[in-house]
């Protein structure tokens, strides 16, 4: 067989052809089969495919989260998926996983195909000595990634101006005076990389540099649907860039081809003279080889966004025109709101990530920044801008905005800057808990900037990983897994069920389960119950703050108006709850004094939570099981249900009570079990330590019962400033609605000013009297 080009993988296979002598190619794959390398496994599976009658593609890989090394690989039937019309969604595959000894072991094997096998073709005739290399060349169907760019010419067909590009030939044509083929709308390419190489060669001929621009993904399956290649002087992030609008865009067609659908040739700058332009721009990245090692399964070659990334250079997902528009908006807001804060990350002279928070958000950080939700769900789909929000939960259990950001890239450096900047905007008040994605970059940044803060993984990421892996193990595994993770009540019970799960399904060396077990304290409900998360459910995704108003697909020209409308809608909802809490009294359901106490203190939303726990406590029975001095222990179980029981510990000397269900630790409200014990003890009020100030009606009213918890006097002063500013702004807004209200508001402010002046004069007078008395 004559190989016209060497796809990645075939060259490796041929260079290691001697290994086939050590592998028994005549047997079928089976769980536990060992290989010295993943390439040996690929050759073996390819040989098996040639005998059976199907072709093989390189599928997904998984990397270790500790060192980034490849830990497992999948090799699939060429008809896997539905990306091309020739594919049928075949599920046949083999997966190998590296073990502690360095061997690659088959841990999954799905034999059945959903299509007819080619059992009569010549490629399916088994040969004993030449099967290895020939099978690789004939049957391994990898994405077309030639290491050498050749212009393929048939005997009677002219060479194509597109397709596989020979850069040396193009330069030779230039030197011979032959004009290079210009790009045009409708031009076709087999792969995005062919289009990139063609446009880069064209740019070198004309006299400008090229960068890889924005990509767009399908909302349905996440596939890349179009790509832009732009002039290197596009944008304004660097002094050398002049906002050039020249670009070429390619779009994926149903046939799998990529077609130029948009093209702009005009530049707003001088072009280099012939020959100079060839050295412009960054060198072409080896995107093709990188894709194999990155584990791409759909053939999308480009994983970079705004430009090729070389060693030491960070990529940027933010388009250049966003900076000027947003910075102008921030400056106008700062003139209106003295508490408005914004910052821009700069890396090697380039603008990178952006963060901003208005005065209201900064004040909310002081009241409701104890639990921080970092919403980077823009990554789930195609996005025009990497828009992320930092959100808390207010005293009505509504999402409250604590800051916004555009994420330039998803590196540890980027997230570290973001968290440090938010901390500065929040006057250094560190959150108790953070809900964020489980990426190593985010984990490392949280550990660095928020030491001691608990990090809980975002539910959408955990669920996505579960669905991706559970499908391989079957329905019975999914049920056992769910019982282990979500129904275990103690650490011992969880560990017992987990080990039984691994043994039952032979998954002791499974990479995904091993990594998730190592991080169990960040996602398993059992380990999170004792940490305050303001009651945010563990089985639900956190609601998007802006909802349909604003997301990562919002275009630049609509971004600011939608941002303001979405923010105003949320704050209007908060004002409504403030009004309802101040003007309406919920009905009491019992004659318990604790119910009246909590109705007086809690917001309406929190009182409903407490009231439900109080009503439920009547269904429980309590028994004293231990007493020594002031310490008592009770067993509380539900009537008629011996399985639901909890241990409550009470210290009579300081009125400290705790329950094994840990609802108070997680949500900040006493549970039904503890309330039942308080009834048994005939305590008429909930101890004050169990009424959290953040859940009370006056959580935003400038009352600071825990002033000793503030780390510095400056931090407390900032809180007082924001509190006064927010309270005053409400009167200002109300007073500006009419002339009559303006006069009334003005008189109130003047009267308040006189009282403040009198108070200051009075305090100065007392100090002077004390000083004179001391002198005498």
XYZ file of C-alpha atoms in Angstrom:
776
model
C 0.000 0.000 0.000
C 1.347 3.465 -0.936
C 0.777 6.105 1.693
C 0.466 9.564 0.100
C 0.500 11.365 3.437
C 1.234 10.439 7.027
C -1.680 11.104 9.380
C -0.748 11.534 13.008
C -0.757 8.078 14.502
C 0.234 6.165 11.373
C 3.773 7.476 11.482
C 4.011 6.472 15.119
C 2.555 3.069 14.363
C 5.055 2.390 11.566
C 7.984 3.486 13.682
C 6.987 0.964 16.320
C 6.071 -1.865 13.961
C 8.285 -4.353 15.744
C 5.946 -4.360 18.735
C 3.384 -6.387 16.810
C 5.600 -9.439 17.184
C 4.947 -9.343 20.932
C 1.151 -8.951 20.653
C -1.247 -11.778 19.915
C -3.342 -10.193 17.173
C -5.491 -13.277 16.767
C -7.487 -12.948 20.000
C -10.520 -10.792 20.689
C -10.367 -7.856 23.105
C -11.359 -8.581 26.682
C -11.441 -6.727 29.999
C -8.033 -6.984 31.651
C -5.985 -7.325 28.438
C -2.658 -5.520 28.945
C -0.430 -3.507 26.608
C 2.886 -1.769 27.041
C 1.524 1.450 25.516
C -1.700 2.974 24.221
C -0.258 2.737 20.692
C 0.035 -1.035 21.088
C -3.623 -1.106 22.128
C -4.548 0.951 19.063
C -2.696 -1.425 16.739
C -4.277 -4.445 18.378
C -7.810 -3.008 18.114
C -7.161 -2.003 14.509
C -6.036 -5.534 13.675
C -9.174 -6.884 15.351
C -11.247 -4.386 13.337
C -9.662 -5.530 10.057
C -10.636 -9.132 10.765
C -14.117 -8.213 11.967
C -14.967 -5.732 9.219
C -14.981 -2.165 10.525
C -12.684 0.821 10.806
C -11.270 2.577 13.863
C -11.041 6.198 14.920
C -9.076 7.660 17.818
C -11.665 8.714 20.403
C -11.606 10.666 23.613
C -8.806 10.746 26.145
C -8.816 11.638 29.825
C -6.053 13.412 31.702
C -5.040 13.250 35.338
C -6.029 16.340 37.294
C -2.858 16.064 39.367
C -0.139 16.140 36.684
C -2.034 16.456 33.386
C -0.733 13.172 31.985
C -2.991 11.003 29.811
C -4.655 8.396 32.033
C -7.064 6.635 29.636
C -7.911 6.470 25.919
C -10.868 5.377 23.811
C -10.685 3.881 20.320
C -14.048 3.818 18.603
C -15.736 2.480 15.504
C -15.409 4.907 12.583
C -19.213 5.126 12.476
C -19.426 6.438 16.034
C -21.386 9.697 16.350
C -23.493 11.505 13.770
C -21.173 14.275 12.616
C -21.113 12.949 9.029
C -23.865 11.330 7.009
C -21.826 8.108 6.830
C -21.888 7.708 10.616
C -24.635 5.799 12.391
C -23.969 6.453 16.068
C -22.275 3.086 16.546
C -21.348 2.511 20.193
C -18.631 -0.112 19.699
C -15.404 0.932 21.373
C -12.484 -0.153 23.500
C -11.023 1.864 26.363
C -7.605 1.390 27.906
C -6.422 2.841 31.178
C -2.921 3.158 32.564
C -2.359 1.393 35.884
C 0.162 1.891 38.663
C 2.745 -0.314 36.925
C 2.620 1.763 33.729
C 0.737 -0.874 31.730
C -2.329 0.016 29.658
C -5.260 -2.241 30.563
C -8.577 -2.702 28.783
C -11.213 -1.581 31.306
C -14.176 -1.176 28.903
C -15.102 -3.077 25.758
C -18.343 -2.732 23.806
C -18.409 -5.285 21.011
C -21.778 -4.806 19.265
C -22.179 -2.591 16.185
C -25.407 -1.079 14.861
C -24.439 -1.421 11.193
C -23.392 -4.122 8.764
C -19.771 -5.262 8.955
C -17.559 -5.598 5.877
C -16.708 -9.292 6.142
C -15.984 -9.870 2.464
C -13.640 -7.052 1.582
C -9.966 -7.743 1.050
C -9.038 -5.586 4.009
C -10.829 -8.020 6.286
C -8.765 -11.064 5.354
C -6.573 -11.832 8.342
C -2.869 -12.234 7.682
C -0.502 -13.479 10.271
C 2.670 -11.539 9.588
C 1.754 -8.269 7.898
C -1.401 -7.376 9.731
C -0.005 -4.741 12.088
C 1.199 -1.869 9.919
C -1.169 -2.520 7.016
C -4.110 -2.528 9.356
C -3.108 0.801 10.796
C -2.717 2.400 7.386
C -5.961 0.939 6.068
C -8.322 1.059 8.970
C -7.377 3.786 11.439
C -9.549 6.719 10.520
C -8.109 9.751 12.269
C -9.025 13.358 11.520
C -7.059 14.415 8.430
C -3.931 15.899 9.986
C -1.035 15.636 7.510
C 2.341 16.379 9.035
C 3.556 17.577 5.616
C 1.390 19.914 3.580
C 1.255 18.507 0.040
C -0.831 19.554 -2.923
C -2.339 16.298 -4.087
C -2.536 16.051 -7.861
C -4.218 13.286 -9.763
C -2.974 12.265 -13.187
C -5.488 14.331 -15.169
C -6.744 16.914 -12.664
C -5.306 20.364 -12.048
C -4.072 21.214 -8.579
C -6.611 22.786 -6.281
C -6.021 26.327 -5.032
C -7.284 25.202 -1.642
C -7.205 22.001 0.355
C -3.714 20.915 1.460
C -1.288 23.784 1.068
C 2.414 23.524 0.249
C 3.936 26.702 1.687
C 7.270 26.046 -0.036
C 5.530 25.809 -3.379
C 3.696 29.065 -2.703
C 6.957 30.837 -1.981
C 8.452 29.304 -5.107
C 5.527 30.653 -7.135
C 6.111 34.095 -5.665
C 9.751 34.066 -6.642
C 8.751 32.985 -10.135
C 6.282 35.860 -10.391
C 3.168 33.694 -10.389
C 0.297 35.324 -8.476
C -1.069 33.408 -5.489
C -4.739 32.419 -5.547
C -6.793 34.997 -3.665
C -9.524 33.933 -1.193
C -13.129 34.289 -2.306
C -16.596 33.690 -0.874
C -17.640 30.114 -1.623
C -14.106 28.726 -1.466
C -14.094 25.242 0.098
C -11.687 23.526 2.459
C -11.672 20.070 3.965
C -10.538 21.286 7.400
C -10.265 24.587 9.311
C -6.489 24.208 9.417
C -6.323 24.094 5.613
C -8.210 27.391 5.496
C -5.889 28.880 8.105
C -2.747 27.780 6.284
C -4.120 29.084 2.994
C -5.062 32.493 4.464
C -1.711 32.707 6.220
C 0.150 32.008 2.981
C -2.010 34.591 1.202
C -1.282 37.116 3.976
C 2.442 36.500 3.691
C 2.224 37.161 -0.056
C 0.147 40.342 0.331
C 2.055 41.713 3.320
C 0.197 41.336 6.594
C 0.112 38.980 9.568
C -2.729 36.695 10.624
C -4.232 35.832 14.001
C -6.828 33.193 14.847
C -9.999 35.082 15.739
C -13.312 34.208 17.288
C -15.092 30.880 16.980
C -18.783 30.070 17.295
C -20.292 26.858 18.637
C -23.630 25.159 18.107
C -26.090 25.595 20.996
C -27.304 22.044 20.438
C -24.139 19.956 20.609
C -21.314 22.424 21.305
C -19.602 21.776 17.959
C -17.635 24.550 16.319
C -19.743 25.912 13.455
C -17.607 28.793 12.181
C -14.161 30.352 12.578
C -12.643 33.752 11.872
C -9.043 34.478 10.849
C -8.186 38.154 11.252
C -5.426 40.575 10.399
C -2.811 40.727 13.163
C -3.610 44.440 13.565
C -7.250 43.748 14.431
C -8.354 45.231 17.755
C -6.629 47.713 20.095
C -5.271 45.494 22.907
C -1.674 46.345 21.932
C -0.172 49.630 20.730
C 0.780 47.970 17.428
C -2.862 47.191 16.636
C -4.993 49.704 14.772
C -8.429 48.080 14.654
C -8.025 46.625 11.164
C -11.248 45.014 9.900
C -9.768 42.586 7.354
C -10.748 38.983 8.000
C -11.844 35.663 6.514
C -14.606 33.535 8.008
C -15.293 29.875 7.279
C -18.479 27.997 8.114
C -19.069 24.267 8.511
C -21.427 22.742 5.951
C -23.697 19.672 6.415
C -21.297 17.758 4.155
C -18.460 18.357 6.619
C -16.691 20.836 4.311
C -15.741 24.334 5.445
C -16.765 27.200 3.144
C -15.701 30.856 3.131
C -18.960 32.709 3.822
C -17.559 36.123 4.748
C -14.477 37.933 3.510
C -13.122 41.452 3.926
C -9.902 42.324 2.127
C -9.538 46.041 2.912
C -6.968 47.049 5.532
C -6.761 50.382 7.357
C -2.948 50.360 7.481
C -0.013 50.099 5.107
C 0.888 46.607 3.937
C 4.457 45.336 4.092
C 6.485 45.197 0.940
C 6.816 41.854 -0.819
C 8.700 39.411 1.313
C 8.431 41.313 4.598
C 4.927 40.123 5.322
C 5.978 36.510 5.350
C 7.655 36.908 8.695
C 4.767 38.740 10.292
C 2.523 37.157 12.882
C 3.165 34.260 15.193
C 4.403 30.993 13.741
C 1.705 28.551 12.717
C 0.916 26.422 15.753
C 1.011 22.656 15.525
C -2.728 22.521 16.101
C -3.104 19.184 14.392
C -0.787 17.200 16.615
C -2.102 18.982 19.690
C -5.649 17.881 18.935
C -4.803 14.189 19.240
C -3.277 14.727 22.650
C -6.116 16.997 23.744
C -8.620 14.202 23.287
C -10.881 15.789 20.699
C -13.535 13.341 19.531
C -15.378 15.412 16.965
C -12.571 16.455 14.677
C -12.646 20.145 15.606
C -9.056 21.156 15.272
C -8.961 24.607 16.785
C -8.937 24.897 20.562
C -7.382 28.385 20.636
C -9.455 31.504 20.469
C -8.144 34.967 19.727
C -4.663 34.068 18.540
C -2.194 31.189 18.472
C -0.672 30.612 21.864
C 3.091 30.295 22.093
C 5.071 29.549 25.211
C 4.538 32.331 27.732
C 1.721 34.035 25.777
C -1.828 33.974 27.140
C -4.867 33.767 24.934
C -7.720 36.236 25.159
C -11.393 35.345 24.643
C -12.537 38.978 24.790
C -12.896 40.835 21.502
C -11.038 44.128 21.296
C -14.081 46.341 20.740
C -15.548 45.338 24.125
C -12.842 47.194 26.037
C -13.509 50.698 24.706
C -17.293 50.370 25.051
C -17.209 48.978 28.592
C -14.539 51.379 29.871
C -16.531 54.350 28.612
C -19.623 52.954 30.376
C -17.680 52.379 33.613
C -16.405 55.956 33.655
C -19.907 57.336 33.196
C -21.218 55.111 36.008
C -18.404 56.170 38.296
C -19.460 59.799 37.854
C -22.974 58.867 39.046
C -22.046 56.273 41.696
C -19.016 57.090 43.833
C -18.969 53.501 45.064
C -18.614 52.070 41.536
C -15.468 49.950 41.181
C -13.811 48.496 38.104
C -10.443 47.016 37.205
C -8.717 45.697 34.071
C -6.081 42.984 34.148
C -2.989 43.835 32.084
C -0.570 41.175 30.858
C 2.543 42.153 28.870
C 0.905 45.422 27.899
C -2.325 43.726 26.741
C -5.750 44.252 28.280
C -7.089 40.947 29.577
C -9.902 40.277 32.078
C -12.336 42.953 33.288
C -14.123 43.179 36.655
C -16.737 45.660 37.849
C -19.163 46.164 40.752
C -21.388 49.126 41.563
C -21.797 50.608 45.028
C -24.894 48.532 45.751
C -23.059 45.301 44.914
C -20.098 46.269 47.077
C -22.430 46.983 49.994
C -24.106 43.604 49.430
C -20.676 41.975 49.689
C -20.466 43.159 53.300
C -23.901 41.741 54.171
C -24.290 38.707 51.917
C -20.773 37.895 50.709
C -20.435 34.981 53.139
C -21.421 32.588 50.329
C -20.032 33.377 46.884
C -21.379 31.719 43.736
C -19.066 32.095 40.728
C -21.193 31.486 37.644
C -18.997 30.633 34.636
C -21.692 28.613 32.880
C -21.002 30.596 29.693
C -18.587 27.758 28.913
C -21.469 25.314 28.370
C -22.243 26.771 24.927
C -20.984 29.069 22.208
C -20.389 32.586 23.487
C -19.746 36.032 22.092
C -18.260 37.171 25.389
C -16.999 35.114 28.358
C -19.377 36.826 30.792
C -19.277 35.603 34.393
C -21.139 36.755 37.494
C -20.296 36.642 41.190
C -23.529 36.194 43.111
C -24.616 35.919 46.743
C -27.931 35.188 48.474
C -29.741 37.966 50.345
C -31.985 37.793 53.434
C -34.985 36.989 51.225
C -33.079 34.065 49.663
C -32.900 35.991 46.394
C -29.756 36.075 44.250
C -27.898 39.357 44.739
C -25.131 40.598 42.445
C -21.674 40.906 44.029
C -19.704 41.616 40.863
C -19.343 40.890 37.129
C -16.410 39.930 34.948
C -15.309 39.121 31.444
C -12.849 36.215 31.616
C -9.934 36.600 29.195
C -8.843 32.998 29.563
C -9.392 30.196 32.038
C -5.917 30.045 33.533
C -5.001 30.027 37.204
C -3.414 33.438 36.715
C -6.688 34.837 35.385
C -8.881 33.485 38.201
C -6.346 34.511 40.841
C -6.501 38.086 39.552
C -10.309 37.963 39.486
C -10.669 36.737 43.085
C -8.055 39.172 44.407
C -9.814 42.033 42.642
C -13.215 41.040 44.031
C -11.693 40.791 47.504
C -10.349 44.321 47.135
C -13.759 45.589 46.024
C -15.333 43.816 49.037
C -12.872 45.509 51.448
C -11.075 42.256 52.143
C -14.028 40.372 53.651
C -13.369 36.762 52.663
C -16.325 34.418 51.962
C -16.967 31.398 54.151
C -17.833 29.216 51.161
C -17.556 29.350 47.376
C -19.581 27.482 44.759
C -17.566 27.273 41.543
C -16.443 24.889 38.807
C -14.047 22.070 39.597
C -11.331 23.034 37.103
C -7.837 22.849 38.561
C -7.222 26.515 37.687
C -10.227 27.615 39.766
C -9.400 25.225 42.614
C -5.836 26.536 42.825
C -6.928 30.184 42.655
C -9.520 29.719 45.423
C -6.983 27.985 47.662
C -4.502 30.807 47.059
C -6.803 33.826 47.469
C -9.396 32.413 49.911
C -7.398 30.158 52.269
C -9.688 28.239 54.596
C -12.760 28.870 52.428
C -14.762 25.770 51.468
C -15.061 25.149 47.723
C -18.152 23.307 46.506
C -18.224 22.146 42.893
C -20.890 23.507 40.530
C -23.675 20.987 40.089
C -23.826 21.279 36.287
C -20.214 20.134 35.951
C -20.640 17.224 38.369
C -23.822 16.074 36.597
C -22.174 16.348 33.169
C -19.308 14.099 34.288
C -21.737 11.646 35.853
C -23.835 11.371 32.707
C -20.746 11.029 30.552
C -19.370 8.122 32.570
C -22.457 6.376 33.941
C -23.654 5.574 30.446
C -20.667 3.289 30.083
C -21.528 1.240 33.158
C -25.255 0.608 32.811
C -28.484 1.402 34.656
C -27.768 -0.780 37.690
C -24.481 1.054 38.318
C -26.284 4.412 38.123
C -28.743 3.330 40.838
C -26.013 2.030 43.150
C -23.942 5.145 42.552
C -26.896 7.425 43.411
C -27.583 5.561 46.669
C -23.933 5.805 47.674
C -23.496 9.493 46.918
C -26.868 10.980 47.835
C -28.270 8.685 50.552
C -25.241 7.989 52.745
C -25.646 9.568 56.190
C -22.196 8.955 57.699
C -18.629 8.889 56.412
C -18.362 5.201 57.301
C -21.534 4.403 55.374
C -20.301 6.328 52.335
C -16.896 4.620 52.312
C -18.501 1.189 52.681
C -20.902 1.785 49.800
C -18.180 3.327 47.628
C -15.824 0.388 48.069
C -18.672 -2.041 47.415
C -19.448 -0.121 44.217
C -15.848 -0.380 42.989
C -15.629 -4.086 43.793
C -19.005 -4.989 42.308
C -18.269 -3.380 38.932
C -14.494 -3.878 38.859
C -13.721 -0.162 38.859
C -10.913 0.084 41.400
C -8.583 1.607 38.801
C -11.183 3.844 37.139
C -9.673 7.312 36.730
C -12.908 9.292 36.966
C -14.091 7.566 40.165
C -10.632 7.834 41.686
C -10.471 11.583 41.065
C -14.014 12.183 42.308
C -13.311 10.231 45.498
C -10.200 12.335 46.144
C -12.360 15.487 45.841
C -15.401 14.041 47.673
C -15.390 16.811 50.277
C -16.200 19.307 47.502
C -19.289 17.638 46.012
C -20.694 14.765 48.124
C -23.648 16.136 50.184
C -22.580 14.225 53.282
C -19.322 16.232 53.522
C -20.938 19.588 52.774
C -23.767 19.482 55.327
C -21.644 20.973 58.097
C -20.640 24.054 56.053
C -22.720 27.220 55.749
C -24.009 27.576 52.163
C -27.068 29.716 53.030
C -29.255 26.698 52.299
C -28.491 26.659 48.547
C -29.729 23.178 47.552
C -27.084 20.638 46.574
C -29.349 18.937 44.044
C -30.190 22.092 42.091
C -28.140 24.392 39.871
C -27.881 27.997 41.045
C -30.279 30.242 39.136
C -28.677 32.588 36.613
C -28.775 36.125 37.994
C -29.639 37.847 34.708
C -31.745 35.016 33.310
C -32.926 35.671 29.758
C -31.929 39.335 29.908
C -28.216 38.772 29.532
C -25.929 35.873 28.722
C -22.731 35.001 26.916
C -24.486 35.198 23.531
C -25.554 38.847 23.989
C -23.931 41.069 21.314
C -21.896 44.083 22.380
C -24.386 46.746 21.289
C -27.135 45.168 23.389
C -24.949 44.197 26.351
C -25.115 47.347 28.483
C -28.870 48.034 28.053
C -29.695 44.410 28.845
C -27.294 44.419 31.788
C -29.018 47.457 33.281
C -32.535 46.094 32.682
C -31.661 42.712 34.204
C -30.010 44.343 37.220
C -32.954 46.689 37.766
C -35.420 43.795 37.534
C -33.605 41.887 40.294
C -33.365 44.940 42.520
C -37.021 45.730 41.982
C -37.842 42.194 43.165
C -35.710 42.823 46.243
C -37.512 46.092 46.960
C -40.859 44.291 46.712
C -39.734 41.725 49.291
C -38.452 44.517 51.543
C -41.853 46.196 51.297
C -43.776 42.979 51.961
C -41.589 42.140 54.961
C -42.086 45.620 56.427
C -45.845 45.820 55.843
C -47.258 42.309 56.135
C -47.387 39.884 59.045
C -47.613 36.154 58.309
C -50.264 34.179 60.234
C -49.156 32.217 63.274
C -49.890 28.489 63.153
C -49.175 27.651 66.795
C -49.229 29.274 70.208
C -45.511 28.724 70.700
C -43.628 31.847 71.895
C -40.732 30.925 69.595
C -43.017 31.358 66.580
C -43.944 34.902 67.604
C -40.275 35.661 68.304
C -39.140 34.524 64.852
C -42.034 36.233 63.069
C -40.834 39.493 64.622
C -37.182 38.960 63.600
C -37.043 37.011 60.336
C -37.930 38.152 56.840
C -41.097 36.616 55.393
C -39.149 34.068 53.370
C -37.040 32.880 56.275
C -39.972 32.828 58.651
C -41.769 30.423 56.301
C -38.732 28.119 56.471
C -38.673 28.308 60.267
C -42.449 27.896 60.561
C -42.355 24.734 58.456
C -39.691 23.245 60.738
C -41.737 24.199 63.789
C -44.893 22.546 62.446
C -42.963 19.413 61.472
C -41.425 19.022 64.920
C -44.767 17.911 66.346
C -44.430 14.674 64.345
C -41.272 13.714 66.272
C -40.673 11.998 69.581
C -37.747 12.867 71.829
C -35.975 10.701 74.429
C -33.174 11.693 76.768
C -30.371 9.131 76.334
C -27.511 10.808 78.220
C -26.948 13.415 80.945
C -23.848 14.547 82.763
C -23.729 17.932 84.460
C -25.123 20.567 82.073
C -24.646 18.294 79.030
C -27.649 16.316 77.758
C -28.186 14.161 74.702
C -31.514 13.298 73.087
C -32.622 10.813 70.474
C -35.330 12.303 68.250
C -37.158 10.104 65.765
C -40.227 10.505 63.635
C -43.364 8.827 64.931
C -44.006 5.590 63.036
C -40.613 5.699 61.305
C -37.733 4.218 63.266
C -35.332 4.789 60.355
C -35.496 8.588 60.577
C -33.733 9.536 63.777
C -31.164 12.091 64.907
C -29.028 12.850 67.953
C -29.370 16.289 69.551
C -26.827 17.571 72.083
C -27.730 20.410 74.457
C -25.542 22.313 76.929
C -27.633 24.007 79.594
C -24.771 26.242 80.784
C -24.519 28.249 77.562
C -27.697 27.177 75.681
C -25.715 25.567 72.856
C -27.695 23.004 70.876
C -26.606 20.913 67.893
C -28.245 18.236 65.735
C -26.706 15.456 63.695
C -28.726 16.575 60.644
C -26.632 19.813 60.621
C -29.372 21.954 59.110
C -28.368 24.985 61.153
C -24.727 24.650 60.093
C -25.774 24.431 56.418
C -28.717 26.844 56.262
C -28.572 28.967 59.402
C -32.046 27.983 60.683
C -32.775 25.590 63.560
C -34.129 22.229 62.432
C -37.301 20.453 63.556
C -35.278 18.031 65.717
C -33.648 20.820 67.728
C -36.979 22.638 68.060
C -38.539 19.464 69.462
C -35.863 19.344 72.146
C -36.431 23.036 72.963
C -40.111 22.167 73.499
C -39.158 19.294 75.808
C -36.886 21.668 77.757
C -39.704 24.263 77.855
C -37.500 27.024 76.442
C -39.788 29.822 75.264
C -37.349 31.525 72.900
C -34.737 30.499 70.386
C -31.276 31.377 71.805
C -30.013 34.558 70.112
C -26.966 32.814 68.652
C -29.322 30.801 66.431
C -30.968 33.882 64.889
C -28.439 34.851 62.205
C -28.379 38.585 61.527
C -28.113 37.967 57.750
C -31.623 36.412 57.787
C -33.297 39.178 59.790
C -35.499 42.064 58.665
C -32.820 44.629 59.492
C -29.953 42.799 57.759
C -29.487 45.851 55.511
C -30.464 48.550 57.980
C -27.041 49.400 59.302
C -27.280 47.358 62.493
C -23.964 45.621 63.177
C -24.239 43.347 66.211
C -21.000 41.546 65.382
C -18.681 44.548 64.971
C -15.885 42.594 66.663
C -15.803 40.202 63.695
C -14.535 42.905 61.332
C -10.838 42.572 60.726
C -10.053 46.308 60.793
C -11.534 49.678 61.675
C -11.182 50.717 58.021
C -13.261 47.717 56.947
C -15.986 48.656 59.437
C -15.827 52.305 58.323
C -16.329 51.231 54.699
C -19.364 49.219 55.731
C -20.836 52.216 57.554
C -20.198 54.445 54.534
C -21.918 52.030 52.153
C -24.808 51.511 54.565
C -25.385 55.250 54.969
C -25.007 55.826 51.237
C -27.517 53.113 50.347
C -30.027 54.337 52.931
C -29.632 57.949 51.838
C -30.024 57.015 48.161
C -33.486 55.600 48.894
C -34.585 58.948 50.360
C -32.952 60.836 47.519
C -34.785 58.764 44.908
C -38.088 59.221 46.735
C -37.503 62.955 47.266
C -36.739 63.613 43.604
C -40.109 62.304 42.436
C -41.978 65.603 43.047
C -41.490 69.142 44.346
C -43.444 68.427 47.534
C -41.448 65.296 48.321
C -38.233 67.129 47.492
C -39.010 69.833 50.073
C -39.851 67.210 52.686
C -36.701 65.183 51.982
C -34.599 68.358 52.083
C -35.980 69.319 55.487
C -35.332 65.808 56.819
C -31.718 65.958 55.632
C -31.234 69.439 57.136
C -32.695 68.311 60.437
C -30.456 65.262 60.389
C -27.461 67.456 59.654
C -28.271 69.760 62.605
C -28.503 66.772 64.925
C -25.169 65.434 63.710
C -23.532 68.836 64.243
C -25.070 69.138 67.714
C -23.895 65.634 68.590
C -20.361 66.444 67.442
C -20.350 69.733 69.370
C -21.763 67.981 72.435
C -19.054 65.283 72.353
C -16.308 67.908 71.908
C -17.706 69.859 74.859
C -17.722 66.755 77.111
C -14.141 65.936 76.121
C -13.074 69.519 76.870
C -14.755 69.450 80.328
C -13.091 66.115 81.111
C -9.711 67.469 80.047
C -10.044 70.634 82.169
C -11.156 68.597 85.191
C -8.150 66.315 84.779
C -5.843 69.354 84.604
C -7.199 70.708 87.874
